[in-house]
């Protein structure tokens, strides 16, 4: 069997050249090589995303009666102002939970009352109206609806359902 070395070397060189053409290495004028990589674009989220939440107390004079809430849009999210009933003079408002459901485009906010006192501290035994201001911050837009629930001496119940799509 006679092997034609020249044909074998030419075929091998052609195969290597063909494989080299499949890579993304490019030679520059100065003899160095650069490698180009393809990147997959990151999809841009299309629905709102809850990125921050906060709750601040309001003074009793700003909260004449418990069991009410209102929500308004602000530049980066939703502002909810409300009042709920505390069991005694040591009651404060606490953020019980916040969620956003992209399928229904609904943000849910639960505000609860809890007792905040030292063990030796005495509290008045009368119901107390407890005010709060909650802020929900969103990225990529705002929710179409906000549901506000209170958990206080009257139990857990829906206080407000604000449909911003109709506003």
mmCIF file of C-alpha atoms in Angstrom:
data_model
loop_
_atom_site.group_PDB
_atom_site.id
_atom_site.type_symbol
_atom_site.label_atom_id
_atom_site.label_comp_id
_atom_site.label_asym_id
_atom_site.label_seq_id
_atom_site.Cartn_x
_atom_site.Cartn_y
_atom_site.Cartn_z
ATOM 1 C CA UNK A 1 0.000 0.000 0.000
ATOM 2 C CA UNK A 2 1.387 3.325 -1.089
ATOM 3 C CA UNK A 3 0.556 6.387 0.964
ATOM 4 C CA UNK A 4 0.628 9.716 -0.725
ATOM 5 C CA UNK A 5 2.028 11.945 2.000
ATOM 6 C CA UNK A 6 1.398 15.125 0.111
ATOM 7 C CA UNK A 7 -2.340 14.321 -0.303
ATOM 8 C CA UNK A 8 -2.600 13.323 3.348
ATOM 9 C CA UNK A 9 -0.944 16.533 4.563
ATOM 10 C CA UNK A 10 -3.056 18.671 2.232
ATOM 11 C CA UNK A 11 -6.263 16.971 3.433
ATOM 12 C CA UNK A 12 -5.287 17.383 7.077
ATOM 13 C CA UNK A 13 -4.414 21.044 6.513
ATOM 14 C CA UNK A 14 -7.769 21.609 4.791
ATOM 15 C CA UNK A 15 -9.633 19.963 7.668
ATOM 16 C CA UNK A 16 -7.804 22.113 10.237
ATOM 17 C CA UNK A 17 -8.495 25.255 8.206
ATOM 18 C CA UNK A 18 -12.182 24.350 7.981
ATOM 19 C CA UNK A 19 -12.395 23.767 11.725
ATOM 20 C CA UNK A 20 -10.518 26.999 12.424
ATOM 21 C CA UNK A 21 -13.094 28.880 10.360
ATOM 22 C CA UNK A 22 -15.813 27.717 12.771
ATOM 23 C CA UNK A 23 -14.264 29.482 15.737
ATOM 24 C CA UNK A 24 -14.760 33.119 16.452
ATOM 25 C CA UNK A 25 -11.063 34.013 16.789
ATOM 26 C CA UNK A 26 -10.064 36.873 14.551
ATOM 27 C CA UNK A 27 -6.506 37.953 13.799
ATOM 28 C CA UNK A 28 -5.804 41.668 13.957
ATOM 29 C CA UNK A 29 -3.280 43.647 11.922
ATOM 30 C CA UNK A 30 -0.702 43.496 14.707
ATOM 31 C CA UNK A 31 -0.789 39.691 14.797
ATOM 32 C CA UNK A 32 -2.743 39.298 18.050
ATOM 33 C CA UNK A 33 -5.966 37.360 18.160
ATOM 34 C CA UNK A 34 -9.277 38.559 19.553
ATOM 35 C CA UNK A 35 -12.139 36.330 20.570
ATOM 36 C CA UNK A 36 -15.719 37.369 19.940
ATOM 37 C CA UNK A 37 -18.391 35.850 22.129
ATOM 38 C CA UNK A 38 -22.083 35.949 21.462
ATOM 39 C CA UNK A 39 -24.271 37.057 24.335
ATOM 40 C CA UNK A 40 -27.870 36.176 24.901
ATOM 41 C CA UNK A 41 -29.898 39.311 25.588
ATOM 42 C CA UNK A 42 -31.422 39.474 29.053
ATOM 43 C CA UNK A 43 -35.208 39.637 28.789
ATOM 44 C CA UNK A 44 -36.704 42.851 30.115
ATOM 45 C CA UNK A 45 -39.399 42.194 32.729
ATOM 46 C CA UNK A 46 -42.796 43.331 31.517
ATOM 47 C CA UNK A 47 -44.775 43.295 34.750
ATOM 48 C CA UNK A 48 -44.345 45.370 37.897
ATOM 49 C CA UNK A 49 -41.998 43.990 40.549
ATOM 50 C CA UNK A 50 -42.231 44.879 44.252
ATOM 51 C CA UNK A 51 -38.783 46.166 45.288
ATOM 52 C CA UNK A 52 -39.356 47.845 48.677
ATOM 53 C CA UNK A 53 -41.949 48.285 51.401
ATOM 54 C CA UNK A 54 -42.180 50.388 54.553
ATOM 55 C CA UNK A 55 -44.649 51.329 57.265
ATOM 56 C CA UNK A 56 -44.555 54.459 59.439
ATOM 57 C CA UNK A 57 -46.902 55.389 62.273
ATOM 58 C CA UNK A 58 -49.143 58.434 62.026
ATOM 59 C CA UNK A 59 -50.192 60.612 64.958
ATOM 60 C CA UNK A 60 -53.547 59.951 66.585
ATOM 61 C CA UNK A 61 -54.819 63.359 65.469
ATOM 62 C CA UNK A 62 -54.318 62.245 61.839
ATOM 63 C CA UNK A 63 -56.402 59.150 62.478
ATOM 64 C CA UNK A 64 -59.834 60.058 63.845
ATOM 65 C CA UNK A 65 -61.397 56.619 63.359
ATOM 66 C CA UNK A 66 -60.203 53.087 62.855
ATOM 67 C CA UNK A 67 -61.170 50.804 60.025
ATOM 68 C CA UNK A 68 -60.413 53.044 57.055
ATOM 69 C CA UNK A 69 -57.711 53.171 54.378
ATOM 70 C CA UNK A 70 -57.050 54.912 51.082
ATOM 71 C CA UNK A 71 -54.400 54.279 48.470
ATOM 72 C CA UNK A 72 -52.917 56.610 45.888
ATOM 73 C CA UNK A 73 -50.226 56.237 43.268
ATOM 74 C CA UNK A 74 -46.948 58.021 43.833
ATOM 75 C CA UNK A 75 -44.092 58.297 41.339
ATOM 76 C CA UNK A 76 -42.460 54.967 42.275
ATOM 77 C CA UNK A 77 -45.308 53.000 43.755
ATOM 78 C CA UNK A 78 -48.329 53.127 46.011
ATOM 79 C CA UNK A 79 -48.989 55.118 49.191
ATOM 80 C CA UNK A 80 -51.573 53.693 51.610
ATOM 81 C CA UNK A 81 -52.799 55.765 54.547
ATOM 82 C CA UNK A 82 -55.061 54.156 57.083
ATOM 83 C CA UNK A 83 -56.329 53.697 60.603
ATOM 84 C CA UNK A 84 -57.078 50.543 62.530
ATOM 85 C CA UNK A 85 -58.164 49.713 66.083
ATOM 86 C CA UNK A 86 -55.707 48.812 68.811
ATOM 87 C CA UNK A 87 -56.831 46.844 71.873
ATOM 88 C CA UNK A 88 -55.219 49.316 74.294
ATOM 89 C CA UNK A 89 -53.001 52.393 74.582
ATOM 90 C CA UNK A 90 -49.830 50.380 73.819
ATOM 91 C CA UNK A 91 -51.031 49.220 70.395
ATOM 92 C CA UNK A 92 -48.959 50.076 67.328
ATOM 93 C CA UNK A 93 -49.312 49.295 63.631
ATOM 94 C CA UNK A 94 -47.075 46.651 62.066
ATOM 95 C CA UNK A 95 -46.623 45.486 58.490
ATOM 96 C CA UNK A 96 -48.145 42.008 58.514
ATOM 97 C CA UNK A 97 -47.442 41.150 54.900
ATOM 98 C CA UNK A 98 -47.037 42.496 51.388
ATOM 99 C CA UNK A 99 -47.328 40.561 48.136
ATOM 100 C CA UNK A 100 -47.712 41.200 44.423
ATOM 101 C CA UNK A 101 -49.331 38.664 42.082
ATOM 102 C CA UNK A 102 -48.303 39.372 38.463
ATOM 103 C CA UNK A 103 -51.009 37.090 37.022
ATOM 104 C CA UNK A 104 -53.857 39.079 38.569
ATOM 105 C CA UNK A 105 -51.853 42.362 38.696
ATOM 106 C CA UNK A 106 -52.881 42.806 42.355
ATOM 107 C CA UNK A 107 -50.743 44.074 45.239
ATOM 108 C CA UNK A 108 -51.898 43.004 48.717
ATOM 109 C CA UNK A 109 -51.073 44.784 51.960
ATOM 110 C CA UNK A 110 -51.841 43.524 55.473
ATOM 111 C CA UNK A 111 -51.455 45.919 58.414
ATOM 112 C CA UNK A 112 -51.853 44.554 61.954
ATOM 113 C CA UNK A 113 -51.884 45.964 65.462
ATOM 114 C CA UNK A 114 -49.509 44.578 68.067
ATOM 115 C CA UNK A 115 -48.830 45.563 71.664
ATOM 116 C CA UNK A 116 -45.548 47.424 72.144
ATOM 117 C CA UNK A 117 -44.660 47.872 75.799
ATOM 118 C CA UNK A 118 -42.194 46.902 78.470
ATOM 119 C CA UNK A 119 -43.392 44.207 80.909
ATOM 120 C CA UNK A 120 -43.676 46.754 83.742
ATOM 121 C CA UNK A 121 -45.439 49.389 81.623
ATOM 122 C CA UNK A 122 -49.141 50.032 82.122
ATOM 123 C CA UNK A 123 -51.397 50.655 79.138
ATOM 124 C CA UNK A 124 -54.760 52.361 78.999
ATOM 125 C CA UNK A 125 -57.547 49.825 78.633
ATOM 126 C CA UNK A 126 -59.508 51.746 76.014
ATOM 127 C CA UNK A 127 -59.590 51.020 72.297
ATOM 128 C CA UNK A 128 -57.113 53.167 70.443
ATOM 129 C CA UNK A 129 -57.201 54.385 66.858
ATOM 130 C CA UNK A 130 -53.789 53.574 65.342
ATOM 131 C CA UNK A 131 -52.690 55.399 62.203
ATOM 132 C CA UNK A 132 -50.130 54.336 59.625
ATOM 133 C CA UNK A 133 -48.617 55.229 56.283
ATOM 134 C CA UNK A 134 -47.394 52.357 54.117
ATOM 135 C CA UNK A 135 -45.309 52.714 50.953
ATOM 136 C CA UNK A 136 -44.938 50.003 48.339
ATOM 137 C CA UNK A 137 -42.221 50.662 45.770
ATOM 138 C CA UNK A 138 -42.311 48.955 42.371
ATOM 139 C CA UNK A 139 -39.989 48.633 39.392
ATOM 140 C CA UNK A 140 -41.254 48.157 35.804
ATOM 141 C CA UNK A 141 -44.591 49.850 36.334
ATOM 142 C CA UNK A 142 -47.362 49.855 38.932
ATOM 143 C CA UNK A 143 -50.027 47.282 39.880
ATOM 144 C CA UNK A 144 -53.536 47.591 38.494
ATOM 145 C CA UNK A 145 -55.183 46.964 41.856
ATOM 146 C CA UNK A 146 -54.300 47.239 45.559
ATOM 147 C CA UNK A 147 -56.076 45.304 48.311
ATOM 148 C CA UNK A 148 -55.681 46.563 51.897
ATOM 149 C CA UNK A 149 -56.459 44.300 54.857
ATOM 150 C CA UNK A 150 -56.436 45.134 58.564
ATOM 151 C CA UNK A 151 -55.810 42.699 61.395
ATOM 152 C CA UNK A 152 -56.934 44.393 64.621
ATOM 153 C CA UNK A 153 -59.448 44.007 67.469
ATOM 154 C CA UNK A 154 -62.196 43.470 64.875
ATOM 155 C CA UNK A 155 -60.293 40.542 63.300
ATOM 156 C CA UNK A 156 -58.731 40.280 59.856
ATOM 157 C CA UNK A 157 -60.797 41.818 57.079
ATOM 158 C CA UNK A 158 -60.534 43.607 53.762
ATOM 159 C CA UNK A 159 -60.735 47.363 54.251
ATOM 160 C CA UNK A 160 -60.200 48.670 50.752
ATOM 161 C CA UNK A 161 -59.888 47.420 47.192
ATOM 162 C CA UNK A 162 -58.601 50.112 44.892
ATOM 163 C CA UNK A 163 -58.692 49.441 41.143
ATOM 164 C CA UNK A 164 -56.249 51.832 39.539
ATOM 165 C CA UNK A 165 -57.043 50.613 36.015
ATOM 166 C CA UNK A 166 -60.457 52.295 36.304
ATOM 167 C CA UNK A 167 -59.043 55.509 37.767
#
